[in-house]
Amino acid sequence: MEDFFTNNSVCVSVEAPAENLVQEIAYDGQEVFQLPLTLSENLTKQAHKIDWIKREDDDNDDDTHSATVTTEKKVEEDSKKADFQTSSWPWDSVRNKLRSALTEVCVLADVLVIAKDKRYMVLDPVQQEQPDQRQLAQLFSKKRGLTAAANILLHGAERLKISQSDTARAKSNQDFHLELLRLRQSWTLKKIGNSILGDLSYKSAGSRFYQTGIFEVTKSEDPDQELSLETTSENQSKQSMIKVTIPPELGGTAYIQVTIQKDQDILCTTNVNLLHTSLIHSDPSRDANPWTSKLEAAQNVLFCKELFSQLAREAVQLQAAIPHMVVGNQITASLFPGIQLSIHFQSSYSAGVDKRQLVSNNSTSLVAKVDHNYILEHSLHQLLRQVHLNNVGQPVPHPSSAPLGPTKRRRLAGPHAYDRDELLLMTKNESILEQIIRQGQHVVLRLRTMFVIDSIAREIRDPLIISHWNVLNSPTLSCVKIIIMTHGYDTLQRTALVVHVGEKTLKCVCRDGRVLQMSYEPQELRDLILCQISQHQINAVQSLARFLGWHVASSSAHLGLGPVEPLGNASSCILSSPSGNRILSVRCGPQAAQPQVYLSTYPRHDTEKNKVLTDIRWEQLNTRYEEVRLEKIEGRNFLSRMELLMASLTCRLPMNWE
Amino acid sequence: MAGNQNPISAIDMLTSALRSNIIPNQEYLLQGSVIDSSAEVLHNRLRGLCDAAETGPETFHDHEMCFSLKASSPGGTPQQQQSFLLRVRRALDHPEYPWQLRYLGQPELGEKNQPTVLRSCIDIACTPNVVEFLSELGCRIEFEYVLKGYLFRKGRMKVTMSKIFRMGQAKSPDSLEAMTGSYLVELSLLAPSGQDAVADEIKVFAEQLRPLVHLEKIDYRRLQSYS
């Protein structure tokens, strides 16, 4: 070491730089310096900075290493100096380190020498960093793999979650399509773009109403509500997946009310509404498909609107003697003097109220209130539907080359040279209003006829009046058969007459073949029936007399004697007993409650025997007629009393006669 | 005097009606044929497409006679003679219907983009003695045949699907002899002149029948020249 030190006489001064570190700079720019280290502190600090493990080359020939070598040498010198200056023990670790460093440096120098000679050993570059890089890459790849796996798992979980919710949705979807199919079976549907539109108008059936009945079909989007509904009410059938949106003007309910009123009294009311209570409650499919009732209600509204607008148009166009009035939602037409037909369009648009309930309430209350006349209601339907049918069902041409359109009668018009009147007749088309007025008139006339017959039958117990109404009749013609007979004597005499009730007139066919035309005034029919009753009584008495062996001396249906009847004529007959000594005279007038019976007998009891006229034949002169008080005679009715009377009068001849 | 005025006013009305184009005297026509074996398919298709599906198709059984009237101008050569065809048709299955006398003008094929044949057409209903009347006028029967088939209606359009039978000598219905093994399909529409938009309507309908039957504009002159 000494040699080494002396040989290399380069002095390296080791000292701290003149400038100390700036500790802080004051605000006035003055720098406060750190206090310089003491020499020993400095040395210790420097010595501790040295990494003694670092390589040290022995060789001097390597220039590149010379700088480091020199620094190391300086350090060694320093250590020597420090060794000299301080006790050896504090530098012990330094010394140990130096020693180990020196050993290492020597080994390194040996290795270098061997490597340099390339005689024993060849140094190959060894990729030292590779395993480290691979680890990093592995880490990355593992991380990536894990994230991918996590993604897959998450994705799968997500899909499971979706599919779970989807099964419910798919089920509902399937329901939607099924319901759509069911809807399609009864309603016209069309797909335009993304929306499904339907048509509930009667256009395909021939309606030419301007208003369209287009509705939209969408999927109902309230599963939560549905669920809650399902849970809350078991009874409630499953909520429909189809949501039907109808135009607002077709919402609610509507019906047409036909009223026949005499001044203020309602004679007859009909209520035209497609949705009857019976229909609503009985049809099971209506409950299954909630949209059915909604659509049908809308269709009903449309139908009623069309019907009313058609009627209103006709009411304005028609030239009636008493003009029809159209005021707001009401059409008024007069049927007979004092009797009016009013057609009222009732419409209720209820947004929140349950429609079905509303309808049923309405109809039940109406049914309860007035007697429901189905005939006019049905007729109104039928009439409009007939118009529709005529619009659609054009006649088919024959032969096939003939043009479409004209009816058969119009085709025949040319070849048959129809004249103007016939052609005009052909163009005449009866409107719905006219037809319904005619039907209304018929209804009124029929009610009146019924009333007249029933009231007569109630008033007059003897003879009996039986009426048979034909069940089958046309809307403007019905027929009643009236039979007048006496109880217990129905095989003896029956008087039958048939009354055809038309629109404005009555036609009565009597038994003898007479045909009487009567107006709509009920009094006329009443008079006729009363006349028929009186004639019946006389005829019946005659039959009875013949049956009992009496003789009909004379009979007259139109008696010119006695008090004048206010209407018609009294009829009478004169009957004589088999022996001829009793004469009965029966008189029956239409207004009389009971027939009058007069009796005349011979020989006279009141006078003495004539002295002059002794011949017996003069005794046959009848006495004056005396009225028989029939009500004192036993018997249920006139004929039975007469029978009793005649039987009692049929006695043997007086003795003196023989 | 009134009797004199009436015919004049009637003619006036007729001419004014003609002038204002309200008389349907133009026939838009497409024709095609379908072989017997496929006829039922077409029949079902037509039933589905046409109106009044619920009542079913109307059948017809017609007898048509075609009369020609040679109108020769005095100085004309025989080539210049124009034959003038008039068709008389009667419904054999509906004898109570009037007979139809029909005049058909020359069919106009028009340009390629015109969808249908257009021909003027005048139909008149008449009594059975029209045959006698035409014979008296100097017409003679060119040919006659019997048509039997179905008639469909789609709006204003008329679709007939018929089979043509040769008229036997005995003129009895039993002696009918089919001319071909196929059905003649005709799609026609009568309209007043100037309503060419309806031709497109016909074309659209013909397209709907496309796979079953090709309804086309048939050029008779070309057909005649082929034969």
XYZ file of C-alpha atoms in Angstrom, chain A residues 156-516:
361
model
C -73.779 -14.582 -19.440
C -75.322 -13.374 -16.241
C -76.676 -10.403 -18.068
C -78.152 -12.629 -20.725
C -79.663 -14.905 -18.166
C -81.212 -11.937 -16.521
C -82.499 -10.664 -19.851
C -83.768 -14.033 -20.902
C -85.560 -14.428 -17.639
C -87.350 -11.191 -18.175
C -87.674 -12.071 -21.832
C -89.574 -15.260 -21.203
C -92.287 -13.187 -19.677
C -92.088 -10.782 -22.536
C -91.936 -13.560 -25.100
C -94.972 -15.108 -23.576
C -96.720 -11.833 -23.758
C -95.470 -11.436 -27.298
C -96.944 -14.747 -28.211
C -100.167 -13.721 -26.553
C -100.078 -10.539 -28.542
C -99.766 -12.389 -31.789
C -102.439 -14.846 -30.834
C -104.744 -12.059 -29.908
C -103.907 -10.249 -33.085
C -104.841 -13.351 -34.964
C -108.103 -13.523 -33.113
C -108.696 -9.860 -33.817
C -107.924 -10.427 -37.445
C -110.611 -13.062 -37.643
C -113.352 -10.611 -36.968
C -111.992 -7.221 -37.957
C -110.249 -5.794 -40.953
C -106.620 -5.119 -40.184
C -103.916 -3.630 -42.280
C -100.249 -3.049 -41.632
C -99.049 0.336 -42.719
C -95.464 1.037 -41.913
C -94.895 0.072 -38.332
C -98.444 0.518 -37.195
C -101.355 -1.825 -37.479
C -104.525 -0.123 -38.526
C -107.980 -1.571 -38.590
C -111.229 -0.486 -40.054
C -114.465 -0.817 -38.163
C -116.640 1.089 -40.591
C -119.344 -0.515 -42.632
C -117.642 0.436 -45.878
C -116.991 -3.111 -46.906
C -120.652 -3.806 -46.314
C -121.673 -1.012 -48.640
C -121.812 2.008 -46.418
C -120.961 5.327 -48.005
C -120.747 7.311 -44.828
C -118.028 9.910 -44.942
C -116.668 9.212 -41.502
C -113.904 6.677 -41.357
C -113.711 4.120 -38.646
C -109.998 3.570 -38.515
C -108.567 2.321 -35.281
C -105.052 1.534 -34.291
C -103.843 -1.649 -32.723
C -100.863 -1.441 -30.443
C -99.282 -3.661 -27.877
C -100.354 -2.691 -24.443
C -97.331 -1.556 -22.480
C -98.320 -1.924 -18.892
C -97.061 -5.225 -17.580
C -96.835 -3.913 -14.043
C -100.383 -2.840 -14.092
C -101.246 -6.144 -15.578
C -99.438 -7.966 -12.855
C -101.079 -5.986 -10.149
C -104.417 -6.573 -11.762
C -103.783 -10.261 -11.918
C -102.731 -10.433 -8.353
C -105.513 -8.312 -7.049
C -108.397 -10.049 -8.713
C -108.518 -13.687 -9.522
C -111.824 -13.249 -11.137
C -110.570 -10.763 -13.650
C -109.650 -12.500 -16.838
C -106.239 -11.910 -18.227
C -105.524 -8.439 -19.407
C -105.482 -8.131 -23.116
C -102.143 -7.664 -24.747
C -103.776 -5.665 -27.457
C -104.537 -2.062 -26.990
C -107.075 -0.692 -29.364
C -107.145 3.018 -29.961
C -110.292 4.283 -31.516
C -110.815 7.795 -32.841
C -112.186 10.068 -30.134
C -115.325 10.908 -32.070
C -116.325 7.260 -31.930
C -115.785 6.905 -28.246
C -118.482 6.485 -25.700
C -121.837 5.095 -26.457
C -124.594 6.209 -28.696
C -128.043 5.073 -29.461
C -131.041 6.270 -31.341
C -134.216 6.662 -29.474
C -137.438 6.553 -31.393
C -140.423 7.912 -29.590
C -143.976 8.131 -30.738
C -145.749 10.732 -28.729
C -149.185 12.112 -28.619
C -148.833 15.622 -27.372
C -146.917 14.826 -24.217
C -147.785 11.201 -23.668
C -145.286 8.736 -24.939
C -147.054 6.008 -26.792
C -144.133 3.937 -27.747
C -140.408 4.203 -27.408
C -137.744 2.234 -29.047
C -134.150 2.425 -28.335
C -131.867 1.480 -31.158
C -128.649 0.197 -29.873
C -126.586 -2.636 -31.140
C -125.446 -3.478 -27.668
C -128.276 -5.058 -25.856
C -127.998 -6.062 -22.291
C -128.668 -9.620 -23.190
C -125.925 -9.580 -25.754
C -123.479 -8.028 -23.386
C -123.998 -10.474 -20.638
C -124.500 -13.649 -22.534
C -121.712 -13.609 -25.041
C -118.688 -15.285 -23.484
C -116.265 -14.170 -26.173
C -116.968 -10.590 -25.210
C -115.497 -11.194 -21.840
C -112.528 -13.007 -23.255
C -111.593 -10.172 -25.547
C -111.973 -6.775 -24.008
C -111.338 -5.095 -27.308
C -114.443 -6.669 -28.810
C -116.781 -4.635 -26.724
C -114.769 -1.519 -27.307
C -114.722 -1.974 -31.039
C -118.345 -2.924 -31.180
C -119.271 0.101 -29.158
C -117.331 2.264 -31.563
C -118.944 0.545 -34.487
C -122.293 1.108 -32.920
C -121.551 4.781 -32.537
C -120.553 4.931 -36.155
C -123.660 3.090 -37.214
C -125.932 5.337 -35.190
C -124.202 8.383 -36.574
C -124.650 7.192 -40.095
C -128.253 6.327 -39.472
C -129.025 9.656 -37.931
C -127.243 11.672 -40.570
C -129.061 9.748 -43.251
C -132.387 10.353 -41.549
C -131.638 14.025 -41.046
C -130.683 14.446 -44.664
C -133.873 12.790 -45.772
C -135.958 14.798 -43.366
C -134.661 17.991 -44.892
C -135.120 16.766 -48.436
C -138.579 15.312 -48.057
C -141.467 17.520 -48.979
C -144.112 16.540 -46.506
C -147.423 18.214 -45.881
C -146.275 18.963 -42.371
C -142.575 19.543 -42.781
C -140.269 17.410 -40.732
C -138.196 19.207 -38.225
C -134.550 18.621 -37.587
C -133.383 20.373 -34.489
C -130.044 19.477 -33.059
C -130.032 15.792 -32.417
C -133.709 15.348 -32.926
C -135.900 14.717 -35.929
C -139.606 15.173 -35.550
C -142.117 13.966 -38.078
C -145.829 13.873 -37.715
C -147.559 10.559 -38.190
C -151.166 11.483 -37.613
C -152.696 14.721 -36.454
C -151.443 15.180 -32.931
C -149.131 12.216 -33.030
C -145.468 12.673 -33.666
C -142.546 10.462 -34.286
C -139.371 11.802 -32.847
C -136.006 10.274 -33.473
C -133.372 11.283 -31.042
C -129.679 10.690 -31.346
C -128.251 10.146 -27.909
C -124.571 10.119 -27.469
C -122.538 9.994 -24.349
C -118.839 10.230 -24.386
C -117.556 9.046 -21.109
C -113.855 9.034 -20.657
C -113.448 7.581 -17.246
C -116.649 5.711 -16.708
C -116.792 2.076 -17.527
C -118.640 2.031 -20.789
C -120.159 -1.324 -20.494
C -121.659 -0.449 -17.217
C -122.979 2.743 -18.671
C -124.615 0.951 -21.534
C -126.165 -1.670 -19.383
C -127.395 0.937 -16.979
C -128.900 2.912 -19.768
C -130.616 0.057 -21.417
C -131.900 -1.524 -18.266
C -133.322 1.721 -17.063
C -134.950 2.294 -20.411
C -136.280 -1.196 -20.540
C -137.675 -0.760 -17.113
C -139.178 2.576 -17.961
C -140.987 1.884 -21.183
C -142.163 -1.115 -23.008
C -139.448 -1.934 -25.452
C -140.736 -2.100 -28.958
C -138.337 -4.151 -30.954
C -140.084 -3.705 -34.228
C -139.131 -0.123 -34.933
C -135.651 -0.714 -33.666
C -135.184 -3.679 -35.846
C -136.673 -1.849 -38.788
C -134.242 1.016 -38.539
C -131.378 -1.409 -38.591
C -132.811 -3.334 -41.394
C -133.506 -0.281 -43.461
C -129.998 1.063 -43.274
C -128.573 -2.342 -43.890
C -130.802 -2.704 -46.880
C -129.387 0.550 -48.199
C -125.917 -0.859 -47.645
C -126.816 -4.052 -49.379
C -128.195 -2.194 -52.344
C -124.973 -0.266 -52.568
C -122.954 -3.437 -52.656
C -125.131 -5.910 -54.397
C -125.363 -4.626 -57.878
C -127.299 -6.851 -60.173
C -125.272 -9.100 -62.385
C -125.698 -8.461 -66.065
C -127.092 -11.050 -68.391
C -125.890 -11.697 -71.015
C -122.416 -11.152 -69.735
C -121.525 -8.467 -72.229
C -124.164 -6.125 -70.902
C -122.876 -3.212 -68.877
C -122.669 -3.402 -65.132
C -124.934 -1.318 -63.024
C -128.450 -1.051 -64.357
C -131.074 -3.154 -62.729
C -133.049 -5.703 -64.604
C -135.995 -3.375 -64.877
C -133.860 -0.669 -66.378
C -132.482 -3.128 -68.876
C -135.980 -4.035 -69.881
C -137.028 -0.409 -70.167
C -135.612 0.029 -73.639
C -136.878 -3.082 -75.369
C -140.245 -2.783 -73.686
C -140.486 0.908 -74.481
C -141.392 2.066 -71.032
C -143.060 5.406 -70.928
C -142.105 8.359 -68.827
C -144.349 7.469 -65.919
C -142.924 4.001 -65.627
C -139.418 5.328 -65.791
C -140.178 7.897 -63.143
C -141.697 5.210 -61.007
C -138.508 3.268 -61.375
C -136.376 6.109 -60.167
C -138.545 6.634 -57.166
C -136.774 5.338 -54.186
C -138.340 5.359 -50.841
C -136.153 6.861 -48.209
C -135.506 5.391 -44.806
C -137.417 8.163 -43.117
C -140.486 7.577 -45.234
C -140.365 3.913 -44.490
C -139.931 4.428 -40.799
C -142.774 6.924 -40.789
C -144.969 4.379 -42.464
C -143.964 1.808 -39.940
C -144.562 4.249 -37.144
C -147.991 4.968 -38.478
C -148.673 1.310 -38.589
C -147.542 0.910 -35.019
C -149.868 3.691 -33.911
C -152.757 2.316 -35.881
C -152.203 -1.139 -34.551
C -152.091 0.120 -30.996
C -155.292 2.021 -31.565
C -157.012 -0.967 -33.072
C -155.935 -3.115 -30.193
C -157.177 -0.544 -27.773
C -160.561 -0.281 -29.468
C -161.069 -4.014 -29.603
C -159.949 -4.526 -26.058
C -162.091 -1.752 -24.690
C -165.165 -3.065 -26.486
C -164.449 -6.546 -25.242
C -164.193 -5.152 -21.764
C -167.355 -3.123 -21.998
C -169.549 -5.712 -23.619
C -169.626 -9.018 -21.888
C -172.461 -10.428 -23.908
C -171.678 -11.535 -26.579
C -168.058 -12.404 -26.214
C -165.554 -10.721 -28.449
C -162.431 -12.678 -29.216
C -159.587 -11.290 -31.222
C -156.769 -13.214 -32.827
C -153.737 -11.273 -33.911
C -151.630 -12.921 -36.531
C -148.166 -13.493 -35.266
C -146.573 -13.152 -38.640
C -146.980 -9.787 -40.166
C -145.074 -7.290 -42.195
C -143.769 -4.048 -40.692
C -146.621 -2.141 -42.246
C -149.432 -4.614 -42.305
C -150.936 -6.781 -39.653
C -154.145 -8.621 -39.424
C -156.644 -9.325 -36.690
C -159.567 -11.665 -36.757
C -162.462 -10.736 -34.518
C -164.973 -13.388 -33.538
C -168.229 -12.452 -31.906
C -170.077 -15.282 -30.217
C -172.130 -16.058 -27.194
C -170.808 -18.219 -24.483
C -172.398 -21.636 -24.652
C -173.830 -21.015 -28.068
C -170.679 -20.801 -30.062
C -171.679 -23.508 -32.468
C -174.954 -21.801 -33.029
C -173.702 -18.547 -34.321
C -170.339 -17.009 -34.832
C -169.770 -13.701 -36.463
C -166.282 -13.275 -37.710
C -164.671 -10.320 -39.306
C -161.100 -9.660 -40.334
C -159.438 -6.309 -39.955
C -156.311 -5.546 -41.933
C -154.377 -2.854 -40.182
C -152.386 -0.896 -42.686
C -150.432 2.327 -42.340
C -153.168 4.904 -42.501
C -156.276 2.894 -43.160
C -158.053 -0.122 -41.880
C -159.655 -2.619 -44.140
C -162.380 -4.706 -42.685
C -163.692 -7.807 -44.378
C -167.029 -8.855 -42.964
C -168.486 -12.269 -42.962
C -170.904 -11.573 -45.738
C -168.090 -10.507 -48.002
C -168.429 -6.785 -47.637
C -165.178 -4.908 -47.558
C -165.083 -1.695 -45.621
